[in-house]
Amino acid sequence: MSRSTQQNVVVELLRVSPVADELAERFAAAGKRLYLVGGSVRDAVLGRSSNDLDFTTDARPDEIQRILKGWADSLWDTGIAFGTIGASKNGLTVEITTFRADVYDGVTRNPEVTFGDTIDGDLVRRDFTVNAMAFDVVKREFVDPTGGMAAVEARVLDTPATPQESFGDDPLRMLRAARFVAQLGFTAAPRVVDAMRSMAGELARITPERVQAELSKLLCSAHPRQGIELMVDTGLADIVLPELTAMKLEVDEHHQHKDVFHHSLVVLDQAIDLEDDDLSPDLVLRLAALLHDIGKPDTRRFESGGGVSFHHHEVVGAKLVRKRLRALRYSKEIVEDVAKLVYLHLRFHGYGNGEWTDSAVRRYVTDAGDLLTRLHKLVRADCTTRNKRKANALQRTYDGLEERIARIAADEDLARVRPDLDGNEIMKLLGLPPGPQVGAAWKFLKELRLDRGPLDHDEAIAELLQWARIQGITPPAS
């Protein structure tokens, strides 16, 4: 892509964004410079659309506020300590940041916020050359002091300064490198990879919240497998997700993959292929696909005859998932959803040739709950055999299970399996106050419903009274 073509791309971006032109006029009138920077410039050069408009300027934060006053629909200064002022105009959000020339203390990795005076000085301190391009919205000129355009053309991820300096300033940039490899499909420069290997341990200084945010962005990128492989190859995974590295040591029981790690990457790819195209990337499904076999290293057993088994690895895996995702500060909902999918991912393999009873199908649906659709995708993605006949047979069997679920669901509300008697009726029939005995009766009736399907009212009462007699509960005289 020639320089003139790249320039035209950004000019077109500005042409369809009158906000940028309006800002250019106001900053020029104030005698200040204004540059479009970061991902919006990079994406424009790549021919990708971007809804983010980030600007940098030589104006100080108080000057930015004065320039925007009377123009913006709203202003906020939550980032003013870092030189950033936010604004919205006609539903579009922009952030404008004063040139930065930060110095890092080398211990806490927190920057001493220092404002700079030149665009070149601001760009050189950024994480990667592909993010260190700017466009002067007043003069309509590119600024590219670190070779970002050439890096985009070569699809190479490199740092403006030496990788050691860049990662020393902020070790999270190493994980961000893996994220950009996954997001852009670029290749990390050899010197970047070397620095990541030698400095991976520095990532332990970063807070779990920042690490988790980058990991989630990586997993929701277009090419997460490439980023994950880079994490493992450089040792970053030893800090972030050490269970991934452990899986590299385990050969799966089918001997269809070099190791369980590579099997899990294939499952991740296949799960992504099953996502709905019109929806956002499914972080829960992707985490479950990547981590569904993390219990295998701890459950590997060598059997007589040369075989290898991983009995109950789904149980161990669910526990490991909870421990790791909690450490990364994922929300309780995400932790529990991923753990449940890992725990349930093997359940289907007991289905065999369709010998499950309707009761077993009901339990499968009930145990999955709101995760049933994701469980369907995870189970299908977990079929990675190279034997096409076997793969087709597994998919047909699962098709049959889904059809059975649909047939039973047509007659019963499988999404909300409840006892045939509610808590109030249980208390009335048994003469019980609220408490554990009512809960036990409710659970008994729910299990009965799962086993036998819906009962008529009189039958449910008879079963409850029989259960009560066995428990030593004497119902009141009718």
XYZ file of C-alpha atoms in Angstrom:
478
model
C 0.000 0.000 0.000
C 1.575 3.325 -1.071
C 1.861 6.313 1.230
C -0.646 8.263 -0.858
C -3.149 5.407 -0.659
C -2.745 5.186 3.099
C -3.172 8.933 3.380
C -6.350 8.786 1.335
C -7.743 6.108 3.652
C -7.462 8.365 6.687
C -8.699 11.408 4.767
C -11.779 9.375 3.892
C -12.156 8.423 7.557
C -12.115 12.096 8.502
C -14.452 13.046 5.656
C -17.193 10.798 7.001
C -16.575 12.064 10.516
C -17.498 15.762 10.620
C -16.653 15.748 14.332
C -12.956 15.485 13.440
C -13.190 18.449 11.072
C -15.010 20.519 13.676
C -12.366 19.693 16.268
C -9.583 20.573 13.828
C -11.075 24.041 13.305
C -11.438 24.726 17.037
C -7.912 23.582 17.931
C -6.383 25.479 14.996
C -8.224 28.629 16.065
C -6.691 28.211 19.524
C -3.225 27.839 18.020
C -2.966 24.177 19.004
C -2.115 21.005 17.139
C -4.465 18.036 16.969
C -3.666 14.521 15.768
C -5.727 11.407 15.247
C -3.728 8.551 16.792
C -3.754 4.906 17.818
C -6.051 2.160 16.635
C -8.242 4.365 14.457
C -5.256 5.298 12.270
C -3.954 1.733 12.235
C -7.366 0.333 11.304
C -7.831 2.925 8.579
C -4.495 1.943 7.040
C -5.614 -1.689 7.222
C -8.891 -0.792 5.524
C -10.894 -1.663 8.637
C -13.696 0.430 10.053
C -13.306 1.848 13.540
C -15.767 3.579 15.830
C -13.045 4.892 18.127
C -11.586 8.354 17.591
C -8.611 9.060 19.846
C -6.735 12.323 19.536
C -3.589 13.804 21.003
C -2.612 17.450 21.236
C -0.035 19.877 22.569
C -2.829 21.607 24.522
C -2.808 20.959 28.257
C -5.914 19.428 29.872
C -7.350 22.759 31.063
C -6.864 24.187 27.576
C -8.613 21.174 26.032
C -11.593 21.794 28.297
C -11.775 25.461 27.257
C -11.578 24.566 23.562
C -14.340 21.972 23.868
C -16.623 24.080 26.044
C -19.649 25.232 24.090
C -19.043 22.627 21.386
C -19.378 19.278 23.139
C -22.748 17.965 24.237
C -21.032 16.756 27.408
C -17.549 16.693 28.922
C -15.897 14.522 31.580
C -12.499 14.672 33.224
C -12.183 11.257 34.891
C -8.851 10.782 33.078
C -7.544 14.294 33.612
C -4.723 13.058 35.879
C -3.376 11.256 32.796
C -4.034 14.214 30.525
C -7.252 12.865 29.001
C -10.501 14.741 28.509
C -13.560 12.911 27.203
C -16.382 14.430 25.202
C -19.468 13.435 23.301
C -20.969 15.123 20.262
C -24.012 13.951 18.338
C -23.776 10.515 19.973
C -20.066 10.072 19.158
C -17.507 9.766 21.959
C -13.996 11.113 21.590
C -10.996 11.237 23.907
C -8.322 13.901 23.600
C -5.036 13.464 25.474
C -2.151 15.839 25.954
C 1.193 14.670 24.503
C 2.812 12.313 27.011
C 6.455 11.832 27.919
C 6.063 9.487 30.888
C 8.866 8.082 33.005
C 8.363 4.697 34.718
C 9.868 4.064 38.144
C 11.005 0.523 37.266
C 9.609 -0.953 40.485
C 5.849 -0.526 40.656
C 5.640 -0.015 36.877
C 3.431 2.987 37.508
C 4.208 5.940 35.243
C 5.070 9.369 36.497
C 2.713 11.302 34.265
C 4.697 13.915 32.368
C 3.293 15.988 29.525
C 5.320 16.309 26.357
C 5.652 18.987 23.722
C 6.073 17.071 20.449
C 4.081 14.497 18.538
C 7.214 12.476 17.792
C 8.025 12.243 21.489
C 4.485 11.077 22.215
C 4.492 8.420 19.509
C 7.883 6.956 20.395
C 6.622 6.076 23.908
C 3.697 4.017 22.576
C 3.551 0.230 22.714
C 3.985 -0.832 19.064
C 4.937 0.864 15.831
C 1.596 -0.023 14.213
C -0.046 2.009 16.985
C 2.493 4.842 16.744
C 1.166 6.514 13.606
C -0.669 9.822 13.700
C -2.569 12.027 11.313
C -2.524 15.799 11.625
C -6.208 16.649 11.248
C -5.412 20.317 10.607
C -2.647 19.899 8.031
C -3.884 16.541 6.674
C -0.427 14.999 7.047
C 0.773 11.614 8.262
C 3.319 11.443 11.041
C 5.181 8.131 11.233
C 8.494 8.427 13.106
C 8.807 4.724 13.961
C 7.974 3.005 10.656
C 4.453 2.001 11.503
C 3.266 1.981 7.880
C 6.050 -0.378 6.849
C 5.189 -2.620 9.781
C 1.530 -2.729 8.708
C 2.558 -3.639 5.157
C 4.858 -6.390 6.472
C 2.213 -7.424 9.041
C 4.882 -7.370 11.742
C 4.442 -6.326 15.356
C 7.463 -4.428 16.668
C 8.152 -1.831 19.339
C 9.178 1.808 18.727
C 12.016 1.589 21.271
C 13.844 -1.634 22.062
C 11.458 -4.326 23.344
C 13.405 -4.410 26.609
C 12.767 -0.708 27.168
C 9.133 -0.926 26.138
C 8.320 -4.013 28.230
C 10.377 -2.693 31.115
C 8.181 0.400 31.166
C 5.003 -1.690 31.216
C 5.243 -5.519 31.263
C 1.564 -5.773 30.272
C 2.724 -4.821 26.780
C 4.025 -8.376 26.407
C 0.531 -9.758 26.845
C -0.758 -6.968 24.625
C 1.644 -8.226 21.941
C -0.038 -11.624 22.081
C -3.419 -9.890 21.942
C -2.499 -7.891 18.829
C -1.160 -11.027 17.149
C -4.571 -12.566 17.810
C -6.506 -9.450 16.854
C -4.630 -8.407 13.725
C -3.129 -11.674 12.542
C 0.337 -10.090 12.616
C 3.612 -11.850 13.467
C 5.685 -10.628 16.396
C 9.183 -9.522 15.368
C 11.955 -11.925 16.463
C 13.405 -9.374 18.881
C 9.981 -8.921 20.439
C 9.613 -12.675 20.936
C 13.104 -12.916 22.426
C 12.348 -10.124 24.884
C 9.041 -11.731 25.855
C 10.835 -14.985 26.647
C 13.483 -13.335 28.774
C 11.102 -10.950 30.555
C 7.945 -13.063 30.940
C 8.334 -13.172 34.709
C 7.906 -9.399 34.862
C 4.221 -9.886 34.025
C 3.702 -11.113 37.596
C 4.014 -7.478 38.701
C 0.814 -6.520 36.872
C -2.530 -6.575 38.682
C -4.834 -9.516 37.884
C -7.527 -7.106 36.695
C -5.313 -5.659 33.937
C -4.106 -9.117 32.931
C -7.661 -10.429 32.749
C -8.787 -7.528 30.568
C -6.036 -8.249 28.023
C -6.649 -12.002 28.119
C -10.364 -11.489 27.477
C -9.639 -9.192 24.529
C -7.212 -11.795 23.165
C -9.760 -14.595 23.442
C -12.440 -12.499 21.752
C -10.128 -11.590 18.860
C -10.316 -12.932 15.337
C -7.342 -15.300 15.727
C -7.088 -16.235 19.435
C -5.168 -19.423 18.718
C -2.168 -17.480 17.402
C -2.062 -15.292 20.489
C -2.368 -18.250 22.858
C 0.437 -20.117 21.089
C 2.657 -17.051 21.461
C 1.800 -16.872 25.177
C 2.805 -20.493 25.688
C 5.921 -20.294 23.502
C 7.263 -17.252 25.359
C 6.360 -18.330 28.895
C 3.655 -15.696 29.436
C 1.156 -18.518 29.931
C 3.218 -19.743 32.888
C 2.196 -16.533 34.650
C -1.342 -16.068 33.295
C -2.648 -19.601 32.641
C -0.026 -22.138 33.769
C -2.527 -24.960 33.174
C -2.084 -24.429 29.421
C 1.619 -25.181 29.615
C 0.885 -28.276 31.708
C -1.361 -29.580 28.933
C 1.556 -29.512 26.486
C 3.040 -32.415 28.409
C 0.011 -34.663 28.048
C -0.690 -36.876 25.020
C -4.421 -37.387 24.618
C -5.872 -40.870 24.903
C -6.857 -41.035 21.247
C -3.327 -40.193 20.040
C -4.901 -37.887 17.467
C -2.972 -34.777 18.518
C 0.583 -33.988 19.538
C -0.718 -33.194 23.006
C -3.805 -32.119 24.912
C -2.843 -28.470 24.454
C -3.031 -28.674 20.679
C -6.265 -30.658 20.923
C -7.706 -27.828 23.019
C -6.672 -25.259 20.403
C -8.522 -27.244 17.735
C -11.600 -27.369 19.981
C -11.333 -23.592 20.446
C -11.182 -23.047 16.678
C -14.163 -25.321 16.114
C -16.183 -23.693 18.895
C -15.581 -20.284 17.320
C -16.825 -21.654 13.985
C -20.083 -22.609 15.723
C -20.704 -19.138 17.147
C -23.560 -17.062 15.770
C -22.144 -14.692 13.178
C -24.493 -11.879 14.126
C -23.536 -11.947 17.812
C -20.446 -10.773 19.667
C -17.663 -13.296 20.409
C -18.730 -15.646 23.206
C -16.087 -15.307 25.949
C -17.676 -18.011 28.126
C -17.735 -20.560 25.288
C -14.168 -19.720 24.264
C -12.845 -20.040 27.813
C -14.651 -23.362 28.207
C -13.299 -24.672 24.899
C -9.735 -23.680 25.778
C -9.888 -25.027 29.335
C -12.211 -28.034 29.009
C -9.339 -30.518 29.428
C -7.191 -28.729 32.029
C -7.967 -31.525 34.480
C -6.143 -34.114 32.356
C -2.584 -33.522 33.634
C -3.700 -34.211 37.220
C -5.719 -37.306 36.295
C -3.433 -39.059 33.812
C -2.981 -42.741 34.483
C -0.984 -45.245 32.452
C -3.044 -48.389 32.010
C -1.799 -51.947 31.540
C -1.381 -52.566 27.847
C 0.002 -49.109 27.121
C -3.179 -47.071 27.256
C -3.633 -43.739 28.988
C -6.735 -42.664 30.898
C -7.963 -39.398 32.391
C -10.844 -40.558 34.566
C -12.909 -37.776 36.152
C -10.818 -35.071 34.536
C -13.997 -33.039 34.056
C -14.499 -32.906 37.843
C -10.907 -31.892 38.515
C -11.027 -29.497 35.561
C -14.070 -27.661 36.903
C -12.266 -27.096 40.216
C -9.142 -25.832 38.449
C -11.228 -23.498 36.294
C -12.827 -21.939 39.364
C -9.459 -21.454 41.042
C -7.755 -19.929 38.001
C -10.573 -17.658 36.829
C -11.161 -16.372 40.349
C -7.450 -15.538 40.592
C -7.827 -13.561 37.354
C -10.759 -11.660 38.888
C -13.391 -12.850 36.458
C -16.959 -12.240 37.546
C -18.742 -14.883 39.578
C -21.120 -15.502 36.681
C -18.328 -16.183 34.188
C -16.446 -18.407 36.648
C -19.492 -20.558 37.371
C -20.647 -20.758 33.747
C -17.237 -21.869 32.463
C -16.792 -24.349 35.336
C -20.223 -25.878 34.690
C -19.496 -26.301 30.965
C -16.176 -27.988 31.775
C -17.931 -30.263 34.272
C -20.676 -31.237 31.805
C -18.680 -31.530 28.593
C -18.251 -35.318 28.891
C -21.844 -36.084 29.903
C -22.936 -36.674 26.295
C -20.461 -39.513 25.829
C -22.671 -41.653 28.036
C -25.446 -41.224 25.495
C -23.960 -43.878 23.234
C -26.357 -45.111 20.601
C -29.358 -43.391 22.105
C -29.986 -45.674 25.076
C -30.572 -42.723 27.393
C -33.988 -42.718 28.989
C -36.194 -39.654 28.796
C -35.202 -39.106 32.422
C -31.519 -38.876 31.443
C -32.353 -36.394 28.691
C -34.333 -34.261 31.138
C -31.405 -34.258 33.567
C -28.989 -33.273 30.799
C -31.158 -30.295 29.915
C -31.876 -29.359 33.530
C -28.247 -29.565 34.624
C -27.158 -27.405 31.675
C -29.911 -24.854 32.278
C -29.261 -21.599 30.440
C -25.941 -23.020 29.198
C -27.556 -25.726 27.055
C -26.898 -23.978 23.722
C -23.273 -23.385 24.680
C -22.970 -26.996 25.845
C -24.248 -28.188 22.463
C -21.507 -26.155 20.746
C -18.767 -27.268 23.150
C -19.610 -30.967 22.782
C -19.687 -30.722 18.992
C -16.417 -28.761 18.960
C -14.769 -31.403 21.172
C -14.943 -33.919 18.304
C -11.473 -33.620 16.766
C -10.883 -37.134 15.447
C -9.328 -37.387 11.990
C -11.477 -40.456 11.309
C -14.267 -38.954 9.209
C -16.560 -41.929 9.702
C -16.240 -41.692 13.473
C -16.647 -37.919 13.417
C -19.788 -38.131 11.309
C -21.210 -40.828 13.579
C -20.637 -38.651 16.667
C -22.298 -35.670 15.013
C -25.288 -37.788 13.928
C -25.642 -39.131 17.465
C -25.642 -35.623 18.858
C -28.157 -34.574 16.206
C -30.337 -37.363 17.567
C -29.959 -36.118 21.125
C -30.937 -32.580 20.146
C -33.967 -33.925 18.292
C -34.996 -35.883 21.404
C -34.599 -32.786 23.533
C -36.834 -30.889 21.122
C -39.504 -33.625 21.175
C -39.600 -33.814 24.975
C -39.507 -30.022 25.264
C -42.585 -29.845 23.029
C -44.524 -31.759 25.698
C -42.795 -30.423 28.812
C -41.267 -27.124 29.784
C -37.726 -28.470 30.075
C -36.295 -25.009 30.565
C -38.156 -24.727 33.865
C -38.480 -28.164 35.374
C -40.235 -27.714 38.716
C -41.972 -30.136 41.096
C -45.637 -30.777 40.367
C -46.452 -29.255 43.783
C -45.077 -25.905 44.927
C -43.656 -25.079 48.344
C -46.880 -23.661 49.743
C -48.831 -26.786 48.833
C -46.109 -29.023 50.279
C -46.273 -27.176 53.622
C -50.069 -27.383 53.681
C -50.193 -31.100 52.837
C -47.486 -32.054 55.337
C -48.314 -29.499 58.033
C -44.762 -28.163 57.979
C -43.414 -24.648 58.566
C -40.790 -23.236 56.152
C -37.493 -25.040 56.650
C -35.172 -27.876 55.579
C -37.879 -30.538 55.509
C -39.896 -28.555 52.979
C -36.740 -28.175 50.874
C -36.116 -31.928 51.027
C -39.700 -32.621 49.938
C -39.390 -30.134 47.080
C -36.146 -31.770 45.944
C -37.756 -35.238 46.087
C -40.628 -34.110 43.880
C -38.255 -32.457 41.433
C -36.200 -35.652 41.124
C -39.452 -37.551 40.581
C -40.420 -35.117 37.840
C -37.059 -35.581 36.158
C -37.386 -39.369 36.325
C -40.995 -39.734 35.225
C -41.992 -36.487 33.606
C -45.054 -34.467 34.625
C -47.385 -36.170 37.129
C -51.070 -35.435 37.510
C -52.013 -33.618 40.717
C -53.404 -36.590 42.643
C -50.423 -38.770 41.723
C -47.986 -36.085 42.912
C -49.832 -35.818 46.244
C -49.771 -39.604 46.712
C -46.013 -39.733 46.039
C -45.383 -36.870 48.459
C -47.390 -38.496 51.244
C -45.628 -41.830 50.749
C -42.239 -40.058 50.907
C -43.342 -38.256 54.091
C -44.260 -41.528 55.828
C -40.820 -42.964 54.998
C -39.224 -39.828 56.461
C -41.279 -40.114 59.643
C -43.348 -37.058 58.889
C -47.000 -37.346 59.900
C -49.281 -35.235 57.724
C -52.254 -33.542 59.406
C -55.590 -35.323 59.219
C -57.546 -34.234 56.177
